mmCIF file of C-alpha atoms in Angstrom:
data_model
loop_
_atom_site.group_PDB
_atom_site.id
_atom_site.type_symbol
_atom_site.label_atom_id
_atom_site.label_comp_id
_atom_site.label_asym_id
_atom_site.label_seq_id
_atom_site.Cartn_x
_atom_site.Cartn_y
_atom_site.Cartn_z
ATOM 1 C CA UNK A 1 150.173 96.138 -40.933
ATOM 2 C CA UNK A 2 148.642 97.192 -37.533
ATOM 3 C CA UNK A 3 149.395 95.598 -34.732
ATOM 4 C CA UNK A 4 147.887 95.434 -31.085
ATOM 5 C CA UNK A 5 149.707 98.461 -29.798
ATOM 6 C CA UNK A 6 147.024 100.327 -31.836
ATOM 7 C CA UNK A 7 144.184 99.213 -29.336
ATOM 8 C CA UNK A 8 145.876 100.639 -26.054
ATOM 9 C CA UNK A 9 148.626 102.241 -26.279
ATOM 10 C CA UNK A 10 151.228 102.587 -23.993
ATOM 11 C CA UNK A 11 154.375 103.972 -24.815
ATOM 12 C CA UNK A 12 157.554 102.076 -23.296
ATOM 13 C CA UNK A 13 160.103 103.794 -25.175
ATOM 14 C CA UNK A 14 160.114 107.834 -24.569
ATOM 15 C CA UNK A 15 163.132 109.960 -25.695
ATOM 16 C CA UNK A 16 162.516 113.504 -25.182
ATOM 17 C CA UNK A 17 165.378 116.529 -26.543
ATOM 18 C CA UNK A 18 167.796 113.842 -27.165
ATOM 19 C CA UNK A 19 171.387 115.495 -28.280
ATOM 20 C CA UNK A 20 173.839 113.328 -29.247
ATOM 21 C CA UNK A 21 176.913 114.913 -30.536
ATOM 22 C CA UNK A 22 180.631 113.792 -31.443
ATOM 23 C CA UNK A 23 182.806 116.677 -31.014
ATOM 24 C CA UNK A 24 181.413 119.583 -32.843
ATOM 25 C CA UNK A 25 179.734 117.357 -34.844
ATOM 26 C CA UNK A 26 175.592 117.395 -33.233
ATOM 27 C CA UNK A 27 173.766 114.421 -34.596
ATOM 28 C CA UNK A 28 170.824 114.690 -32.875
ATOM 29 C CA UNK A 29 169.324 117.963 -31.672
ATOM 30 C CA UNK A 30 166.013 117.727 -29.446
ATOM 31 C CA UNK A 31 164.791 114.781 -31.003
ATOM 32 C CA UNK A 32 161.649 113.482 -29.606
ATOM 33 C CA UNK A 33 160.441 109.666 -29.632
ATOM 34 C CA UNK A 34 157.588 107.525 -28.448
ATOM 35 C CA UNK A 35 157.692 103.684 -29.126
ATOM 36 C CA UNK A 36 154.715 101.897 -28.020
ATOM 37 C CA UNK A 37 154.130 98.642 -26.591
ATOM 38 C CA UNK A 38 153.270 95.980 -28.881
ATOM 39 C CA UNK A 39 154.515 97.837 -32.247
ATOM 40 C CA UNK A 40 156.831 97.527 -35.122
ATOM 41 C CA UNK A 41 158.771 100.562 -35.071
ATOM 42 C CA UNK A 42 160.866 101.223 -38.020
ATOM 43 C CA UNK A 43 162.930 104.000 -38.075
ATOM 44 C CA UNK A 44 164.657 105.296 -41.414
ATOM 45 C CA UNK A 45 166.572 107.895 -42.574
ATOM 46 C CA UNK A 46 169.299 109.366 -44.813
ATOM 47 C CA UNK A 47 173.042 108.242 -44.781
ATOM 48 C CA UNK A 48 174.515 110.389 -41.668
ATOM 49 C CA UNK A 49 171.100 111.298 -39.750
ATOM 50 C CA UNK A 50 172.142 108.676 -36.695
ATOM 51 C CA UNK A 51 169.906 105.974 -37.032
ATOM 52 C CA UNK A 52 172.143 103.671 -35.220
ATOM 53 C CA UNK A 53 173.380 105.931 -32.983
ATOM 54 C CA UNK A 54 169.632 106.329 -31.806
ATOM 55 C CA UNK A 55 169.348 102.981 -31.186
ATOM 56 C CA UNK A 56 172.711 103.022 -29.339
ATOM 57 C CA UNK A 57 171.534 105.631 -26.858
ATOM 58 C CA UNK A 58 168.273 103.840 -26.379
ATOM 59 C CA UNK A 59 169.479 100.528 -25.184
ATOM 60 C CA UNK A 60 172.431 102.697 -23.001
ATOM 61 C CA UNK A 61 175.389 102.070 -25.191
ATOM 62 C CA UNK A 62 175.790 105.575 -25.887
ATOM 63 C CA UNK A 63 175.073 107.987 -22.994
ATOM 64 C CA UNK A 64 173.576 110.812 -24.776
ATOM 65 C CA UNK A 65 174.724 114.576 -24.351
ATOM 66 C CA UNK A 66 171.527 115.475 -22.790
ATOM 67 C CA UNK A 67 168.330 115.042 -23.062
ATOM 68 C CA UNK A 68 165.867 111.620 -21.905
ATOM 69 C CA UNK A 69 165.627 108.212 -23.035
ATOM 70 C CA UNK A 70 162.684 106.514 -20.394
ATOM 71 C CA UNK A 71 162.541 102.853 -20.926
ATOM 72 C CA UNK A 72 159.469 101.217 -18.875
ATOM 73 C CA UNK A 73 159.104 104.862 -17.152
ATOM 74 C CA UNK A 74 162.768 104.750 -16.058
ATOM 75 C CA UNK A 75 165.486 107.005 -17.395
ATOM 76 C CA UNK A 76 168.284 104.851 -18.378
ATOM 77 C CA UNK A 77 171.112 107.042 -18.353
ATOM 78 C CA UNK A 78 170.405 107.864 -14.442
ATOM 79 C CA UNK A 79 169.799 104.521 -13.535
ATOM 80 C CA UNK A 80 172.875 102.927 -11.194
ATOM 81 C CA UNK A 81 174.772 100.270 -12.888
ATOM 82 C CA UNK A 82 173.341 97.636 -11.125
ATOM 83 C CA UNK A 83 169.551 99.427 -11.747
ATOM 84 C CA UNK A 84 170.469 99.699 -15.614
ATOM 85 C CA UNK A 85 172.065 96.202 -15.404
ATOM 86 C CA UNK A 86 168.686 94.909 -14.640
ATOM 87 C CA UNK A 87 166.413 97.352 -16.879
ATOM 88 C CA UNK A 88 168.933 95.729 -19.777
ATOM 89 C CA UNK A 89 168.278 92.681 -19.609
ATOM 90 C CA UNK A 90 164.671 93.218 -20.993
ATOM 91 C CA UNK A 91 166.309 94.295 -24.133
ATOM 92 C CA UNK A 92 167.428 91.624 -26.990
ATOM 93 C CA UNK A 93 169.843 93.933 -29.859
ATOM 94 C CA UNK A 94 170.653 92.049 -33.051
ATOM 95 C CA UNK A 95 173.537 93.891 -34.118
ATOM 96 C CA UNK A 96 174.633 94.570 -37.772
ATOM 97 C CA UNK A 97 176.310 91.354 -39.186
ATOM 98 C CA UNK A 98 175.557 89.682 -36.294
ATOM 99 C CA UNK A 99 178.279 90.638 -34.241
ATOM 100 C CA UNK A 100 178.324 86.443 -33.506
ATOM 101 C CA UNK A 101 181.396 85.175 -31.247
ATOM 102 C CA UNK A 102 183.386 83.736 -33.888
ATOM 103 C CA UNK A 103 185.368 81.085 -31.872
ATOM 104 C CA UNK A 104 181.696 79.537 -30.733
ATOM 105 C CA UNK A 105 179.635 77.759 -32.081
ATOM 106 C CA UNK A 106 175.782 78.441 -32.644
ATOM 107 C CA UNK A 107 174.478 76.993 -29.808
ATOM 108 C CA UNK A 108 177.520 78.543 -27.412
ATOM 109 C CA UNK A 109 176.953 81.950 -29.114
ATOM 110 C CA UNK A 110 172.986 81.113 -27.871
ATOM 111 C CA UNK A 111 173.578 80.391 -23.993
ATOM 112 C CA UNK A 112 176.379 82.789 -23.742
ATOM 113 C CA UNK A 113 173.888 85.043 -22.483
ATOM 114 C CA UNK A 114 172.427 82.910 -20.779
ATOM 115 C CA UNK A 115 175.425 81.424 -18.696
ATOM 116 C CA UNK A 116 176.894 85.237 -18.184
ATOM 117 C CA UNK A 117 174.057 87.488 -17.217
ATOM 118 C CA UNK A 118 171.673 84.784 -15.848
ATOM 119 C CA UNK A 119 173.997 82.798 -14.210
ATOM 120 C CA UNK A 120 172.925 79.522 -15.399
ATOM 121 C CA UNK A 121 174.320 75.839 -15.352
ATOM 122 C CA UNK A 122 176.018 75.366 -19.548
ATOM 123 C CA UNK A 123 173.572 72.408 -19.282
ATOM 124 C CA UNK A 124 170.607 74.201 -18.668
ATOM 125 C CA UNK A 125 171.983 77.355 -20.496
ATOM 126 C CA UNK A 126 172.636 75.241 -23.614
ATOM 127 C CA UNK A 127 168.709 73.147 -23.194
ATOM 128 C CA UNK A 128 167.136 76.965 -23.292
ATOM 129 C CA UNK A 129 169.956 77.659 -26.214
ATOM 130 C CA UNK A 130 168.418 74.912 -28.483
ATOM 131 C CA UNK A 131 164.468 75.762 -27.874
ATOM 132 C CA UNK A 132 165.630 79.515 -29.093
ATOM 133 C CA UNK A 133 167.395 78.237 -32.315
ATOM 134 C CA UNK A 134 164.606 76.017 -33.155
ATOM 135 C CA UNK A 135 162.217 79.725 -32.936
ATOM 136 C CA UNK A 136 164.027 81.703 -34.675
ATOM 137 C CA UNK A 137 163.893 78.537 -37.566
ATOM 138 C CA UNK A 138 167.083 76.995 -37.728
ATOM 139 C CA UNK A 139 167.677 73.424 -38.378
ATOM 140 C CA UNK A 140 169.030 71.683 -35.345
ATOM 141 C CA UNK A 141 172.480 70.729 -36.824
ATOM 142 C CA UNK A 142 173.178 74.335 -36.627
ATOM 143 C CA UNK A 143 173.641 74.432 -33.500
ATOM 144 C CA UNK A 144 177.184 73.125 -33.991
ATOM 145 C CA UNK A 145 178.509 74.816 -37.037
ATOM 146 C CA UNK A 146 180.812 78.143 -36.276
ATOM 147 C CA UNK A 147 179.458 81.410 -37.846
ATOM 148 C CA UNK A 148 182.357 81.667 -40.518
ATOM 149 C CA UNK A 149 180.222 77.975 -41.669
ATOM 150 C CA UNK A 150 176.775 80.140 -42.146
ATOM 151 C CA UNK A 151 174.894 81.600 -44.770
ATOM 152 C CA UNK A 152 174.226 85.423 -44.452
ATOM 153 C CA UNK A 153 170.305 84.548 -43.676
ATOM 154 C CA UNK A 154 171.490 81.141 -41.137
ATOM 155 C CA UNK A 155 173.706 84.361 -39.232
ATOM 156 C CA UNK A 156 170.739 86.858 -39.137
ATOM 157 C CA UNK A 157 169.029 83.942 -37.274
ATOM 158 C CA UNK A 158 171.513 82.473 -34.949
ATOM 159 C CA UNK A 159 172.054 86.609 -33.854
ATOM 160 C CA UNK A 160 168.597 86.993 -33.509
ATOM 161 C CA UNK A 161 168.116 83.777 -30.900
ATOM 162 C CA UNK A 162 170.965 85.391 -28.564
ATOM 163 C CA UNK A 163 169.047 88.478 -28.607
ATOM 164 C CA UNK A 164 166.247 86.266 -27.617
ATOM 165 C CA UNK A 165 167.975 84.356 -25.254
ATOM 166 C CA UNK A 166 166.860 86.246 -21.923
ATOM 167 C CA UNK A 167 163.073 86.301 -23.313
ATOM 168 C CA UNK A 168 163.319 90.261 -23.558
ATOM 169 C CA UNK A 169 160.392 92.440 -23.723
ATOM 170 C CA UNK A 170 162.170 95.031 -26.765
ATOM 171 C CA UNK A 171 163.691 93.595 -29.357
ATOM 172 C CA UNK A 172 166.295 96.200 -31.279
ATOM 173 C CA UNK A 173 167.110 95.328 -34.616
ATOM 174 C CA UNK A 174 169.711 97.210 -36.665
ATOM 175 C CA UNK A 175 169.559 96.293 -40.357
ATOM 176 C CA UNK A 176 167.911 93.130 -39.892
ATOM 177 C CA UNK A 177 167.717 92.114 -44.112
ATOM 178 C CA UNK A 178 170.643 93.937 -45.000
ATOM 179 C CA UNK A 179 172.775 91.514 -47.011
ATOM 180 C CA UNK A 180 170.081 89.197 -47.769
ATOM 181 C CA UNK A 181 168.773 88.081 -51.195
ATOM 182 C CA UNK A 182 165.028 89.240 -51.590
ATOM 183 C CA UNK A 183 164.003 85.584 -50.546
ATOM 184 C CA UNK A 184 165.933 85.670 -47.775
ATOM 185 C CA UNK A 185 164.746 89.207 -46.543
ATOM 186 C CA UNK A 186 161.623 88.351 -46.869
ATOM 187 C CA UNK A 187 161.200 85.210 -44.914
ATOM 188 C CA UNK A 188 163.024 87.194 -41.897
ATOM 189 C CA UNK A 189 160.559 89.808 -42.195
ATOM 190 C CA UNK A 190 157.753 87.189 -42.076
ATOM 191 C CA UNK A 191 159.246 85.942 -38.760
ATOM 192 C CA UNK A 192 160.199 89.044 -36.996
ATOM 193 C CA UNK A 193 156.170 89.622 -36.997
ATOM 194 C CA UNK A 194 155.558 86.097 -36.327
ATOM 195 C CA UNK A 195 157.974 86.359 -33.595
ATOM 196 C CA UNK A 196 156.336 90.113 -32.188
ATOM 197 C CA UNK A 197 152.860 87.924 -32.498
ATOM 198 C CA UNK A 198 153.693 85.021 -30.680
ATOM 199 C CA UNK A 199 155.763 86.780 -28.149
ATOM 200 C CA UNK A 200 154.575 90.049 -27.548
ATOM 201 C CA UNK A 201 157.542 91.815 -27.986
ATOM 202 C CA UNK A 202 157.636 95.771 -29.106
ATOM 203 C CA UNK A 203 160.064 96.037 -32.152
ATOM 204 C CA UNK A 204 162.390 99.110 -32.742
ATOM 205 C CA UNK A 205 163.840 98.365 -35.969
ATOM 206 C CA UNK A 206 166.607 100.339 -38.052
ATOM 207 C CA UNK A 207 166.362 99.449 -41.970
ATOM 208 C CA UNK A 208 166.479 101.522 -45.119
ATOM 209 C CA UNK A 209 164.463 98.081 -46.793
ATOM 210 C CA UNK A 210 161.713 99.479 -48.423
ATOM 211 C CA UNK A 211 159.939 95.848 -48.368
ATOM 212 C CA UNK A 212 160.802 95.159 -44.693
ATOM 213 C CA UNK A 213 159.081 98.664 -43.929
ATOM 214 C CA UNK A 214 155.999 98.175 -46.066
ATOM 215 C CA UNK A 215 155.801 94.312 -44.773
ATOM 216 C CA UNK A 216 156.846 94.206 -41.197
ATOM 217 C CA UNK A 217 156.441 97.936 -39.686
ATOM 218 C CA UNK A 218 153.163 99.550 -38.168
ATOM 219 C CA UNK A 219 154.875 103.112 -37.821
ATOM 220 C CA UNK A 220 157.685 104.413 -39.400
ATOM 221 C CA UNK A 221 160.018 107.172 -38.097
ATOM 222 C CA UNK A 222 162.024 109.276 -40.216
ATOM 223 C CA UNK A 223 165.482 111.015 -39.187
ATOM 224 C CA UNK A 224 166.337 114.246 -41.008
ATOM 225 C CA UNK A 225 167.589 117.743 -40.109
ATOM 226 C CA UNK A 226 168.884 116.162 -36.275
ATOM 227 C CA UNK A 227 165.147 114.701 -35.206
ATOM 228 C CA UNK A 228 162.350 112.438 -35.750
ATOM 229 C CA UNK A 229 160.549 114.896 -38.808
ATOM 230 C CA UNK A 230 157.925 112.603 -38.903
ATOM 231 C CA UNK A 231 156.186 109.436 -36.899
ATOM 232 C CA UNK A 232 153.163 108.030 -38.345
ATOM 233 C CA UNK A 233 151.624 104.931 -40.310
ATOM 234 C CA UNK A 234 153.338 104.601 -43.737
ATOM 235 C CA UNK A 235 150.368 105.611 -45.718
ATOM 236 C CA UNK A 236 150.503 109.157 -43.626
ATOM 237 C CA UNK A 237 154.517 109.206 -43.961
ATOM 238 C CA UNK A 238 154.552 108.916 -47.863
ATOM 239 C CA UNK A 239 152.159 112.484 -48.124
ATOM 240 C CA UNK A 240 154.602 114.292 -45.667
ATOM 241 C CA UNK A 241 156.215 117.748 -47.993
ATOM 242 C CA UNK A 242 159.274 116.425 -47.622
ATOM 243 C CA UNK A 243 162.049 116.058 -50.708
ATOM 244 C CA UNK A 244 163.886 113.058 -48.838
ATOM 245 C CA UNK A 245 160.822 111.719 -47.747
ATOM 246 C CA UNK A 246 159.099 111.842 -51.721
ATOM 247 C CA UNK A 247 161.935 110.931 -53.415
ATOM 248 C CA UNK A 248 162.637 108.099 -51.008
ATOM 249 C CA UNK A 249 159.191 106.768 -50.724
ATOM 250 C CA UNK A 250 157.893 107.987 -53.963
ATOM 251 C CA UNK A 251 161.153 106.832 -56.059
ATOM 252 C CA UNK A 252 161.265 103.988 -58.374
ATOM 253 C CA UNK A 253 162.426 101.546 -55.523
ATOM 254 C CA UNK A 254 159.501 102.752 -53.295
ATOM 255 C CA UNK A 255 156.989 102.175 -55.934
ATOM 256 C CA UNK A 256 158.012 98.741 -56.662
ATOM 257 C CA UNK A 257 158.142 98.258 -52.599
ATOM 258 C CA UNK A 258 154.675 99.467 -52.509
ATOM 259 C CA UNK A 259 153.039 97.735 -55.240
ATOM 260 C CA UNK A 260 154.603 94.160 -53.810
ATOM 261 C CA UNK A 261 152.743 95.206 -50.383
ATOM 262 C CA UNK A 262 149.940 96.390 -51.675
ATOM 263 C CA UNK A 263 149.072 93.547 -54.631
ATOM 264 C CA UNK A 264 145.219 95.105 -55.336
ATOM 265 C CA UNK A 265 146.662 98.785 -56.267
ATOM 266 C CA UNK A 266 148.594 97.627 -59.435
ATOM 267 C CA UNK A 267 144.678 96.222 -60.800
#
């Protein structure tokens, strides 16, 4: 999978000797990071190397210990509030689980955004609320249900047309298919590049799915030892010297991963 980033491109995500650190405890240590515009980033690693914490300190949740995180050439963490306020709303985030509202329903959950940070009418809000629920492939009735009524897969999707609610330009993703049934995981995968297709959005994406990174991702970063060890197209990431990276990639799960993406090999 290669997108159009490939033709020209332009990096809007830079993170140069990022240190993030809790206590004593140094997660990231000069960690370097370009995302480019247009691409499916996906970003893996082992249990405890900060993947999500890397996406935290990219979209300015967590300011970082030092170091630079430069989001459309501006660095977020010295941005004013009201500077950053506006840089943020190019970003969507679909948290883990969906961090949905529980006392609203779909279609609130939707124009929440929308009523908040872009000061909208609820009528209009809600009118915008109902075009994003019908992209991201929900049925209409959704709209009403509450989350606590939802299927794992309906939740992914109502989460992911809030994040798309203020039409952002970078789309964050924290394990998008975790949870999901291999059907499931799959048809989200199938619309998150749909979605970067149709929309033009850059993807940074946290998973450790195998499938969703074979599928869905046209680089893949991998975390280890405090940094980004390696950044490249999967084929180029699975011939890295690495044991993590081998084992992981290279392991009976990655095999099966590969041969589903890759149907001609197994002939």
């Amino acid at each position: 999978m290669v997108g159009k980033w490939s033709e020209n491109p332009t990096p809007v995500i830079e993170v140069r000797d990022l240190v993030n650190s809790f206590g004593t405890h140094v997660v990231h240590k000069d960690l370097d990071l370009d995302v480019y515009q247009g691409e499916i980033m996906g970003v893996v690693g082992g249990s405890g190397t900060g993947k999500s914490v890397l996406l935290r300190s990219i979209v300015g949740l967590l300011r970082p210990f030092s170091g630079s995180v430069r989001v459309f050439g501006q660095n977020l963490p010295q941005l004013s509030d009201r500077d950053r306020s506006r840089l943020e709303k190019k970003f969507g985030v679909l948290f883990q689980r969906g961090a949905l509202y529980s006392s609203l329903t779909v279609l609130e959950n939707v124009a929440f955004p929308l009523i908040e940070q872009a000061g909208l009418k609820r009528a209009d809000a809600e009118e915008i609320a109902r075009l994003k629920i019908a992209l991201v492939g929900l049925p209409a009735k959704a709209a009403y249900d509450y989350p606590a009524s939802l299927s794992g897969g309906m939740v992914k999707r109502a989460a992911l047309a809030r994040a798309l609610a203020l039409d952002p330009a970078i789309l964050f993703l924290d394990e998008p298919t975790a949870g999901l049934d291999p059907i499931g995981a799959a048809s989200f995968d199938q619309l998150i590049m749909t979605l970067r297709n149709a929309l033009g959005l850059t993807i940074f994406l946290v998973t450790h799915d195998l499938d969703t990174l074979y599928t869905a991702c046209d680089r893949v970063a991998v975390l280890s030892e405090k940094k980004v060890l390696a950044v490249d197209v999967l084929e180029k990431i699975e011939q890295v010297d690495n044991p993590w990276i081998q084992e992981y990639f290279h392991g009976p799960r990655g095999r099966a991963a590969y041969h589903a993406g890759h149907p001609l090999s197994q002939e």
